[in-house]
Amino acid sequence: MMSLLKNLASLRLTLAGMILLAVLAVIASRSEGVDAGITALPLVILVLNLFAALLTNRSFRAQTGLLVFHVGLLLVFACIGLTVLLRFDGHVEVLEGSAFDAARVETVEQGWWHVNRLDEIELYQGEVRINYLPGLNRQDTHSTVEYRAASGELHRMTLGDTRTARIDGYRIAATFNKGFAILLHWTGDDGSEMLGAVHMPSFPEFDWKQLTTWTTPAGQAIDLELDFDQPVSSDNAEWTFGPTSMPYAVHVSIAGDAPRSIRRGESVRLAGGVVRAVDLRVWMAYQIEYLPFLTWMFVAAFLAIAGLTAHFARRFLPAAARAGTTTKEDALVHVARA
Amino acid sequence: MSLALERQLVLVSVLLLAAATLVQLAGVALGRIAYRPTAGIYAVVIAVLTAAIAGRWVREGQGPFLTFYDILLSNLFSLTLVFLLVSASLPAIRPGALVATPLLLVIGVWLTDMSALAAPLPGAFDNTWLWVHVISGKLFLGLCLAATAAASVMLLSESGSSRRIAVLTPHPQQTEQMIWALFFVSFIFHSVMLVAGAVWAHSAWGRYWSWDPLETWTLVTWLMLGGILHARVTFRNLSQRAGLALILAAFVVAFLTFFGVPFLSIAPHKGVM
Ligand code: HEM
């Protein structure tokens, strides 16, 4: 048993693990189809190797700074593992004046152990303002929301570049992604009524293509294009994205037919009902993530660095001080000439 | 300060570095360490680059953090400064000026060839962690350069290729010790850069790690630095030459990571723009 542990604690294995980790990291980042999860293999080898070394190598344990560094590394690995298992990462677009809807969240990543509690989030979208410098250079973002905290109270907060909200453990951060949405009212031939918003492509990224496909409640697919009377963004002046009073038309087209244009308050007849353009709003996209061990990972990493610094002070400084007293430049030149 | 004046200041610093390179070569020809005149030129280069960076900072209203020109300019400044400070306080490292000076000159010439147009820094990027990340990165590279430059001169002097170079490292053992100590400190700063970068990336664009080429190669560099320190305890009989050559190899990888990857991918980080 002991000899097995000793073999597992081999420092050559550490080197092999580090090299494998580096190689797999490069492969994972360069090849589209390869998941970064392959780096778990060398990480597991390194963790076992380090555990074995901590158990069997007495001089290793005796060097406090070095010990703190390596234990810190172990904790970092542990936090990475827990993060990968518990994490959630997704995106959601929320319409100005309406509530966050968990059903609209697009999941980017979800760990095996993540218990999804998105539907407990209660958040309402208020005003959005994003400032741009000439050349469409995005500056500060201000997105006002109201949300219900764990205490049950409703909080108002402006999210932005460095301000994020934490709701039910999820971190909600404003992203650069936002755009306009057309509020439509549908009256079906059967008398049914519906109010809904169609989100147009991201703005100003796709200001040249404010076009999307929408399927009516009666099941007909139509193209909707948002067309402002004058440009709302400016390439060569400062500009602010947000609610706009710029007049606009909505071009409604069905494959093969000439488009019909409606303005605010106007309607158009479609198969199975009538649709009316009610208003123009903005939508804001958020990143929603749950990374409960991230902060601990950073703490462990800084602990490791502190250990490393202590080890340096003990191992190198005395020798460096000795060396420093004997290698004056003049002495150097003197010896060089000799 | 106008962009034209800034570019002229950069040009002046490049000419000064060319002069320093000549001074170093003349020193070798005379069989001595021409440290004092080189250090004097370094000090002037630092003053000139300080003026260029300050002028740019005031004009653009932001630090040199974003474009490739920003990266080269700020690193030329920090590498010169760190090398000067290290060599001034550690005489054993001074022969390294023979290798460090032409390298700084190459960065300077490269800089004169880049577009100096600035790109605005989005609001989310400007926080304390950016500073910690950038400063520790610059300290890492500067210290690693000092270690590598001295190591290279030692390798040259021991290769027996030139007696003139051989006389530059009369105390190989102390110099070697100093090189490893510097290399170790550079590893500490690299670790700080890596962690602060992750904290910053998380706050700036919601990702603490996204396997972009720069992050991946930074991890590879970190593993290489740690691996080399490890190799020294793993193979206790690792020769002096092999150890110094490993340091040189690590610097090459670090250099390519700092300047090669952003050069190829335009922005320092994929997520930045
Ligand atoms: C995961 C498995 C690892 C094991 C089993 C391990 C083991 C050890 C041992 C036993 C020593 C002390 C040797 C001595 O002074 O007697 C050591 C030193 C060291 N290790 Fe590790 N280590 C591991 C991972 C790492 C990693 C990932 C890094 C950084 C990339 C690292 C960096 C260092 C450094 C910098 C030293 C100090 C070297 C010196 O004092 O010159 N180690 N390690």
XYZ file of C-alpha atoms and ligand atoms in Angstrom:
654
model
C 0.000 0.000 0.000
C 2.765 2.371 1.062
C 4.846 1.632 -2.028
C 1.790 2.261 -4.216
C 1.323 5.626 -2.538
C 5.008 6.404 -2.973
C 4.796 5.642 -6.674
C 1.680 7.747 -6.971
C 3.537 10.577 -5.231
C 6.311 10.566 -7.827
C 7.430 14.020 -8.899
C 7.926 12.666 -12.412
C 4.210 11.967 -12.491
C 3.639 15.633 -11.511
C 5.688 16.758 -14.496
C 3.873 14.338 -16.783
C 0.518 15.621 -15.475
C 1.515 19.250 -16.068
C 2.691 18.532 -19.613
C -0.481 16.571 -20.380
C -2.603 19.402 -18.982
C -0.811 21.964 -21.164
C -1.119 19.818 -24.296
C -4.812 19.027 -23.757
C -5.570 22.692 -22.978
C -4.078 23.748 -26.311
C -5.915 20.977 -28.166
C -9.242 21.850 -26.498
C -8.921 25.534 -27.282
C -7.880 25.001 -30.900
C -10.293 22.310 -31.998
C -13.974 23.181 -32.266
C -15.210 19.667 -31.553
C -13.041 18.965 -28.502
C -14.553 19.780 -25.121
C -12.406 21.481 -22.479
C -13.646 18.666 -20.209
C -10.728 16.552 -21.425
C -8.491 18.591 -19.129
C -10.248 16.845 -16.234
C -8.036 13.788 -16.806
C -4.673 15.443 -16.030
C -6.340 17.442 -13.228
C -7.499 14.231 -11.560
C -4.015 12.712 -11.982
C -2.456 15.834 -10.423
C -4.892 15.819 -7.492
C -4.179 12.144 -6.677
C -0.452 12.755 -7.143
C -0.526 15.719 -4.799
C -2.571 13.878 -2.169
C -0.092 11.020 -2.242
C 2.850 13.418 -1.992
C 1.283 15.215 0.969
C 0.794 11.875 2.731
C 4.205 10.410 2.036
C 6.694 13.275 1.707
C 7.700 14.557 5.095
C 10.083 17.287 3.931
C 7.353 18.566 1.648
C 4.981 18.905 4.607
C 7.684 20.537 6.700
C 8.029 23.536 4.338
C 5.042 25.599 5.440
C 4.937 28.078 2.565
C 5.247 25.336 -0.011
C 2.596 23.312 1.800
C 0.171 26.237 1.807
C 0.805 26.754 -1.919
C 0.090 23.149 -2.826
C -2.927 22.841 -0.506
C -4.175 26.084 -2.073
C -3.779 24.456 -5.479
C -5.777 21.442 -4.278
C -8.537 23.755 -3.086
C -8.525 25.545 -6.450
C -8.900 22.198 -8.228
C -11.716 21.238 -5.829
C -13.511 24.536 -6.472
C -13.149 24.086 -10.222
C -14.669 20.609 -9.921
C -17.591 21.814 -7.790
C -18.136 24.785 -10.092
C -18.326 22.556 -13.138
C -20.850 20.264 -11.417
C -23.064 22.951 -9.900
C -22.843 25.776 -12.417
C -25.530 27.348 -14.469
C -24.896 29.804 -17.277
C -27.557 31.210 -19.563
C -28.941 34.236 -21.352
C -32.304 35.884 -21.307
C -33.911 38.864 -23.039
C -36.306 40.897 -20.916
C -38.749 43.401 -22.407
C -38.906 46.927 -21.016
C -41.977 47.170 -18.781
C -42.418 43.444 -18.404
C -41.335 40.626 -16.122
C -38.471 38.161 -16.428
C -39.735 34.862 -17.784
C -37.763 31.739 -16.836
C -39.126 29.956 -19.905
C -37.233 32.368 -22.158
C -33.826 31.607 -20.644
C -31.427 29.995 -23.080
C -29.107 27.637 -21.257
C -25.439 27.832 -22.222
C -24.129 25.428 -19.615
C -25.700 23.532 -16.768
C -23.757 21.284 -14.377
C -24.995 17.780 -13.577
C -25.796 18.735 -10.005
C -27.428 22.084 -10.687
C -30.919 22.391 -9.244
C -32.699 24.820 -11.506
C -34.564 27.497 -9.510
C -34.873 30.101 -12.238
C -38.647 30.227 -11.925
C -38.256 31.656 -8.421
C -36.684 34.807 -9.873
C -38.985 37.811 -9.889
C -37.582 40.724 -11.878
C -39.121 43.596 -13.850
C -37.392 45.536 -16.567
C -37.344 49.333 -16.304
C -35.562 51.938 -18.385
C -32.490 51.075 -20.475
C -29.829 53.581 -21.509
C -26.522 52.748 -23.169
C -24.177 55.530 -24.197
C -22.024 55.435 -27.292
C -19.070 57.495 -28.439
C -18.629 58.387 -32.109
C -17.785 55.339 -34.181
C -20.414 53.283 -32.304
C -18.057 52.685 -29.404
C -20.086 51.427 -26.494
C -19.500 53.171 -23.191
C -21.582 52.927 -20.023
C -24.653 50.754 -19.632
C -27.590 51.575 -17.333
C -30.434 49.121 -17.028
C -32.902 49.763 -14.238
C -34.717 46.751 -12.817
C -36.884 45.906 -9.861
C -36.519 42.529 -8.215
C -37.801 40.680 -5.194
C -35.054 39.894 -2.706
C -35.012 36.850 -0.406
C -36.506 39.067 2.334
C -39.574 39.512 0.149
C -38.934 43.200 -0.424
C -38.952 44.731 -3.885
C -35.614 46.409 -4.699
C -34.906 48.901 -7.447
C -31.415 48.862 -8.890
C -29.573 50.062 -11.973
C -27.489 47.271 -13.428
C -24.532 48.133 -15.586
C -20.898 47.632 -16.318
C -19.826 46.806 -12.816
C -23.182 46.415 -11.022
C -24.873 43.073 -11.044
C -27.845 41.746 -9.085
C -27.857 38.588 -7.020
C -31.262 36.992 -6.884
C -31.862 33.581 -5.301
C -28.146 32.809 -5.674
C -28.102 33.666 -9.383
C -25.914 36.507 -10.565
C -27.681 38.635 -13.147
C -25.486 40.865 -15.288
C -26.434 43.230 -18.093
C -24.767 42.246 -21.376
C -23.923 44.314 -24.449
C -26.834 42.665 -26.218
C -30.061 44.669 -26.544
C -32.477 45.828 -29.181
C -35.968 47.017 -30.055
C -39.183 45.055 -29.752
C -42.510 45.655 -31.462
C -45.538 45.316 -29.249
C -48.332 43.692 -31.269
C -52.014 43.135 -30.529
C -53.675 40.159 -32.164
C -57.444 39.769 -32.621
C -58.322 36.325 -33.951
C -61.373 35.699 -36.153
C -62.682 33.561 -33.289
C -62.678 36.647 -31.060
C -59.521 35.691 -29.108
C -57.200 38.547 -28.176
C -53.495 38.572 -27.394
C -50.799 41.116 -26.649
C -47.176 40.173 -27.245
C -43.770 41.499 -28.178
C -41.589 40.488 -31.085
C -37.909 41.058 -30.336
C -35.990 42.449 -33.305
C -32.284 41.619 -33.886
C -29.633 43.140 -31.642
C -29.146 46.903 -32.069
C -27.014 48.698 -33.274
C -25.123 45.556 -34.282
C -27.809 44.696 -36.844
C -29.186 48.179 -37.470
C -29.034 47.359 -41.184
C -31.225 44.288 -40.804
C -34.103 44.856 -38.379
C -35.955 41.897 -39.782
C -37.374 38.800 -38.122
C -39.871 36.034 -38.734
C -42.941 35.738 -36.516
C -45.582 33.058 -36.429
C -49.062 34.421 -35.728
C -51.344 32.703 -33.194
C -53.170 31.330 -36.251
C -49.959 29.602 -37.347
C -48.982 31.772 -40.308
C -45.244 32.644 -40.666
C -44.703 36.270 -41.620
C -41.681 38.543 -41.939
C -41.636 41.722 -39.842
C -39.247 44.553 -40.567
C -38.757 47.582 -38.353
C -38.029 50.675 -40.430
C -37.288 54.000 -38.727
C -38.091 57.169 -40.673
C -34.576 58.406 -39.945
C -31.516 56.618 -38.517
C -31.745 56.373 -34.715
C -28.067 55.623 -34.210
C -25.168 57.706 -35.341
C -21.787 56.601 -36.585
C -20.032 59.895 -36.139
C -21.608 61.491 -33.090
C -22.355 60.563 -29.516
C -25.551 58.631 -29.202
C -27.648 56.859 -26.581
C -29.501 53.614 -27.080
C -32.850 53.525 -25.281
C -36.551 54.177 -25.752
C -36.990 56.349 -28.847
C -39.711 58.646 -30.129
C -38.490 58.307 -33.710
C -41.462 57.504 -36.005
C -41.270 54.096 -37.613
C -43.111 51.721 -39.897
C -43.472 47.982 -39.597
C -43.347 46.191 -42.936
C -45.367 42.996 -42.825
C -44.709 40.510 -45.590
C -45.815 37.023 -46.391
C -43.693 34.941 -48.730
C -44.474 35.903 -52.313
C -46.675 38.940 -51.508
C -45.709 42.604 -51.618
C -45.066 43.932 -48.089
C -47.741 45.998 -46.349
C -46.640 48.752 -43.981
C -48.331 49.755 -40.768
C -47.513 52.515 -38.334
C -48.186 52.782 -34.652
C -51.897 52.131 -33.962
C -52.546 50.723 -37.444
C -53.576 47.149 -38.268
C -53.195 44.664 -41.036
C -55.341 41.638 -41.858
C -53.608 38.284 -41.918
C -54.833 34.694 -42.203
C -57.096 34.019 -39.201
C -56.966 37.483 -37.620
C -55.865 41.081 -37.479
C -52.608 42.365 -36.052
C -52.105 45.901 -34.770
C -48.813 47.694 -34.037
C -49.271 48.954 -30.483
C -45.907 50.372 -29.461
C -42.137 50.190 -29.724
C -40.132 49.039 -26.711
C -36.587 47.963 -26.009
C -35.357 44.618 -24.752
C -32.259 44.020 -22.696
C -30.267 40.790 -22.540
C -28.783 39.455 -19.327
C -26.346 36.789 -18.450
C -27.604 34.603 -15.627
C -25.107 32.486 -13.828
C -24.766 30.403 -10.748
C -21.178 29.760 -9.692
C -21.328 29.215 -5.941
C -17.654 28.280 -5.553
C -16.124 30.922 -7.764
C -15.303 33.348 -4.957
C -13.786 30.492 -2.949
C -11.713 29.525 -5.934
C -10.243 33.021 -6.071
C -9.653 33.000 -2.311
C -7.858 29.643 -2.550
C -5.776 30.930 -5.457
C -4.627 33.966 -3.496
C -3.908 31.755 -0.490
C -1.716 29.617 -2.749
C 0.117 32.706 -3.976
C 0.705 33.836 -0.403
C 2.212 30.416 0.361
C 4.414 30.653 -2.704
C 5.672 34.066 -1.608
C 6.475 32.761 1.872
C 8.334 29.838 0.338
C 10.327 32.201 -1.842
C 11.304 34.320 1.132
C 12.561 31.277 2.995
C 14.270 29.474 0.157
C 15.821 32.204 -1.967
C 16.216 35.412 -0.025
C 19.006 34.281 2.317
C 21.033 32.896 -0.621
C 20.367 35.980 -2.719
C 21.505 38.234 0.106
C 24.756 36.266 0.381
C 25.310 36.437 -3.368
C 24.485 40.135 -3.482
C 27.329 41.103 -1.172
C 30.052 39.489 -3.222
C 29.176 40.461 -6.787
C 29.817 44.144 -6.988
C 30.344 45.380 -10.502
C 33.908 46.510 -9.905
C 34.791 43.101 -8.600
C 33.232 41.647 -11.717
C 35.306 43.735 -14.060
C 38.370 43.124 -11.954
C 37.982 39.381 -12.181
C 37.108 39.673 -15.854
C 40.345 41.434 -16.577
C 42.450 39.102 -14.500
C 0.031 65.824 -26.868
C -0.556 65.177 -30.552
C -0.277 61.723 -32.065
C 2.586 62.946 -34.268
C 4.603 64.079 -31.271
C 3.898 60.798 -29.484
C 5.248 58.894 -32.493
C 8.335 61.071 -32.575
C 9.018 60.336 -28.918
C 8.702 56.621 -29.652
C 11.167 57.033 -32.504
C 13.611 58.828 -30.212
C 13.428 55.981 -27.705
C 14.087 53.468 -30.489
C 17.160 55.422 -31.632
C 18.375 55.532 -28.035
C 17.939 51.768 -27.720
C 19.885 51.313 -30.944
C 22.671 53.408 -29.415
C 22.544 51.293 -26.241
C 22.837 48.142 -28.336
C 25.975 49.548 -29.987
C 27.374 50.435 -26.573
C 26.822 46.846 -25.448
C 28.496 45.407 -28.516
C 31.422 47.767 -28.099
C 31.626 46.610 -24.474
C 31.930 42.982 -25.572
C 34.618 43.951 -28.049
C 36.538 45.590 -25.207
C 35.945 42.657 -22.887
C 33.963 44.528 -20.242
C 30.434 45.092 -19.037
C 29.453 48.465 -20.436
C 26.735 48.788 -17.832
C 26.888 52.405 -16.713
C 26.447 54.085 -20.121
C 23.713 51.565 -20.994
C 21.892 52.219 -17.737
C 22.116 55.955 -18.418
C 20.521 55.502 -21.827
C 17.823 53.284 -20.296
C 16.973 56.065 -17.857
C 16.524 58.537 -20.736
C 14.436 55.997 -22.691
C 12.173 55.599 -19.662
C 11.763 59.369 -19.366
C 10.918 59.699 -23.074
C 8.451 56.802 -22.989
C 6.856 58.176 -19.817
C 6.182 61.414 -21.685
C 4.769 59.518 -24.698
C 2.473 57.355 -22.549
C 1.338 60.267 -20.382
C 0.584 62.338 -23.486
C -1.383 59.497 -25.020
C -3.221 58.863 -21.754
C -4.323 62.465 -21.435
C -5.297 62.740 -25.109
C -7.310 59.503 -25.209
C -8.615 59.729 -21.644
C -7.642 56.107 -20.942
C -4.592 53.983 -20.252
C -2.715 51.931 -22.862
C -4.603 48.697 -22.277
C -6.412 47.746 -25.413
C -4.805 47.776 -28.851
C -1.682 45.953 -29.936
C 0.146 49.271 -30.123
C -0.909 49.922 -26.501
C 0.521 46.556 -25.506
C 3.863 47.097 -27.233
C 4.213 50.662 -25.979
C 3.413 49.890 -22.353
C 5.603 46.781 -22.360
C 8.548 48.580 -23.907
C 8.249 51.030 -21.036
C 7.804 48.435 -18.300
C 10.457 46.011 -19.588
C 13.044 48.792 -19.779
C 12.094 50.045 -16.326
C 12.093 46.631 -14.632
C 15.369 45.621 -16.249
C 16.986 48.852 -15.166
C 15.748 48.530 -11.570
C 16.732 44.869 -11.291
C 20.174 45.321 -12.839
C 20.872 48.446 -10.811
C 20.184 46.600 -7.568
C 21.619 43.195 -8.569
C 25.057 43.571 -10.199
C 25.097 39.879 -11.113
C 22.327 40.524 -13.617
C 24.052 43.419 -15.401
C 25.722 41.332 -18.136
C 22.178 40.493 -19.243
C 21.991 43.963 -20.829
C 23.828 42.411 -23.764
C 20.715 40.362 -24.580
C 17.994 42.587 -23.107
C 18.953 45.723 -25.042
C 18.627 44.311 -28.591
C 15.376 42.644 -27.567
C 13.986 45.986 -26.368
C 15.172 47.477 -29.646
C 13.214 44.851 -31.599
C 10.052 45.682 -29.634
C 10.660 49.373 -30.301
C 11.099 48.883 -34.035
C 7.974 46.714 -34.102
C 6.123 49.514 -32.294
C 7.070 52.107 -34.913
C 5.465 49.875 -37.514
C 2.051 49.588 -35.782
C -0.985 51.813 -36.170
C -1.227 54.048 -33.115
C -4.964 54.681 -33.354
C -6.666 54.150 -30.013
C -9.828 52.153 -29.415
C -12.084 53.273 -26.559
C -12.073 51.085 -23.486
C -15.635 50.007 -22.658
C -16.784 51.156 -19.211
C -17.037 47.639 -17.824
C -13.325 47.003 -18.291
C -11.984 49.732 -16.122
C -11.754 48.377 -12.586
C -9.121 47.643 -9.946
C -8.592 44.078 -11.105
C -7.576 45.311 -14.521
C -4.787 47.241 -12.838
C -3.676 44.300 -10.722
C -3.775 42.075 -13.790
C -1.803 44.441 -16.014
C 0.801 45.492 -13.444
C 1.543 41.958 -12.285
C 1.782 40.854 -15.920
C 4.312 43.560 -16.627
C 6.325 42.701 -13.523
C 6.294 39.056 -14.531
C 7.618 39.725 -18.000
C 10.201 42.247 -16.805
C 11.583 39.920 -14.127
C 11.513 36.970 -16.480
C 13.389 39.071 -19.043
C 16.043 39.965 -16.460
C 16.467 36.286 -15.525
C 16.493 35.181 -19.152
C 18.889 37.855 -20.365
C 21.411 36.987 -17.657
C 20.854 33.269 -18.322
C 21.465 33.763 -22.037
C 24.737 35.568 -21.421
C 25.783 32.738 -19.106
C 24.875 30.169 -21.733
C 26.844 32.117 -24.338
C 29.818 32.553 -22.065
C 29.874 28.854 -21.234
C 29.463 27.722 -24.783
C 33.088 28.744 -25.229
C 32.220 30.486 -28.454
C 33.842 33.710 -27.402
C 36.332 34.453 -24.679
C 35.139 38.033 -24.783
C 31.681 36.988 -23.634
C 33.038 34.428 -21.198
C 34.571 37.156 -19.067
C 31.173 38.765 -18.546
C 30.057 36.192 -15.940
C 32.948 35.803 -13.576
C 30.759 34.482 -10.719
C 28.635 31.910 -12.459
C 27.345 30.323 -9.267
C 26.046 33.503 -7.681
C 24.677 34.692 -10.989
C 22.857 31.412 -11.442
C 21.350 31.636 -7.962
C 20.160 35.140 -8.686
C 18.652 34.052 -11.995
C 16.618 31.308 -10.313
C 15.472 33.692 -7.602
C 14.277 36.176 -10.248
C 12.628 33.398 -12.182
C 10.784 32.307 -9.040
C 9.521 35.835 -8.333
C 8.420 36.155 -11.934
C 6.412 32.949 -11.411
C 4.709 34.530 -8.388
C 3.715 37.576 -10.453
C 2.568 35.382 -13.295
C 0.282 33.580 -10.847
C -1.113 36.910 -9.646
C -1.669 37.991 -13.251
C -3.521 34.787 -14.019
C -5.851 34.961 -11.019
C -6.435 38.727 -11.225
C -7.144 38.289 -14.936
C -9.817 35.713 -14.160
C -11.415 37.956 -11.517
C -11.320 40.884 -13.940
C -12.710 38.896 -16.867
C -15.559 37.751 -14.665
C -16.472 41.261 -13.642
C -15.814 42.827 -17.065
C -17.471 40.421 -19.413
C -19.010 37.707 -17.293
C -16.455 34.968 -18.024
C -13.690 34.019 -15.649
C -12.189 31.657 -18.162
C -13.133 31.205 -21.797
C -10.246 29.208 -23.276
C -9.435 32.016 -25.693
C -5.958 31.680 -27.245
C -4.420 34.209 -24.896
C -5.812 32.538 -21.785
C -4.816 29.100 -22.982
C -1.248 30.154 -23.753
C -1.028 31.992 -20.446
C -1.975 28.758 -18.697
C 0.631 26.901 -20.763
C 3.257 29.481 -19.777
C 2.275 29.172 -16.107
C 2.507 25.382 -16.236
C 5.849 25.703 -17.959
C 7.234 28.067 -15.312
C 5.936 25.827 -12.497
C 7.117 22.727 -14.359
C 10.635 24.121 -14.712
C 10.838 24.970 -11.001
C 9.563 21.475 -10.339
C 12.066 19.889 -12.700
C 14.788 21.396 -10.581
C 13.596 19.527 -7.509
C 12.607 16.415 -9.463
C 15.956 15.982 -11.193
C 18.396 17.117 -8.570
C 21.270 16.538 -10.968
C 19.801 18.816 -13.656
C 22.816 20.541 -15.195
C 23.291 24.280 -14.948
C 23.121 24.542 -18.746
C 19.885 22.577 -18.997
C 18.278 24.667 -16.268
C 19.232 27.962 -17.896
C 18.119 26.704 -21.301
C 14.715 25.851 -19.784
C 14.424 29.407 -18.450
C 15.205 30.721 -21.912
C 12.567 28.422 -23.420
C 9.964 29.626 -20.886
C 10.699 33.231 -21.787
C 10.295 32.480 -25.486
C 6.862 30.950 -24.809
C 5.926 33.887 -22.550
C 7.088 36.383 -25.178
C 5.066 34.672 -27.897
C 2.054 34.608 -25.575
C 2.345 38.309 -24.740
C 3.072 39.560 -28.241
C 2.436 36.761 -30.718
C -1.087 35.754 -29.713
C -2.530 39.313 -29.514
C -0.736 40.145 -32.774
C -2.517 37.294 -34.496
C -5.902 37.777 -32.873
C -5.949 41.618 -32.967
C -7.472 42.254 -29.534
C -5.667 41.191 -26.355
C -8.612 39.002 -25.503
C -11.195 37.633 -27.885
C -13.968 38.831 -25.615
C -12.702 42.385 -25.332
C -14.056 44.023 -28.466
C -0.214 18.358 -8.447
C 0.811 17.678 -8.036
C 2.047 18.281 -7.404
C 2.871 17.647 -6.545
C 2.748 16.225 -6.069
C 3.895 18.559 -6.172
C 4.927 18.265 -5.319
C 5.945 19.118 -4.962
C 6.994 18.847 -4.038
C 7.161 17.531 -3.286
C 7.783 19.935 -3.943
C 8.919 20.176 -2.987
C 10.180 19.650 -3.349
C 11.201 19.935 -2.296
O 11.569 21.097 -2.066
O 11.620 18.966 -1.683
C 7.239 20.909 -4.841
C 7.774 22.153 -5.039
C 7.229 23.088 -5.891
N 6.103 22.949 -6.665
Fe 4.895 21.357 -6.711
N 3.679 19.749 -6.795
C 2.552 19.616 -7.580
C 2.004 20.571 -8.410
C 2.547 21.796 -8.663
C 2.055 22.739 -9.592
C 0.801 22.546 -10.477
C 2.872 23.824 -9.551
C 2.789 25.089 -10.326
C 2.542 25.131 -11.587
C 3.891 23.536 -8.585
C 4.914 24.386 -8.259
C 5.915 24.107 -7.371
C 6.964 25.014 -7.023
C 7.140 26.423 -7.584
C 7.793 24.387 -6.102
C 9.017 24.971 -5.426
C 10.247 24.639 -6.145
C 11.443 25.216 -5.470
O 11.462 25.379 -4.225
O 12.394 25.514 -6.197
N 3.670 22.299 -8.053
N 6.114 20.391 -5.443
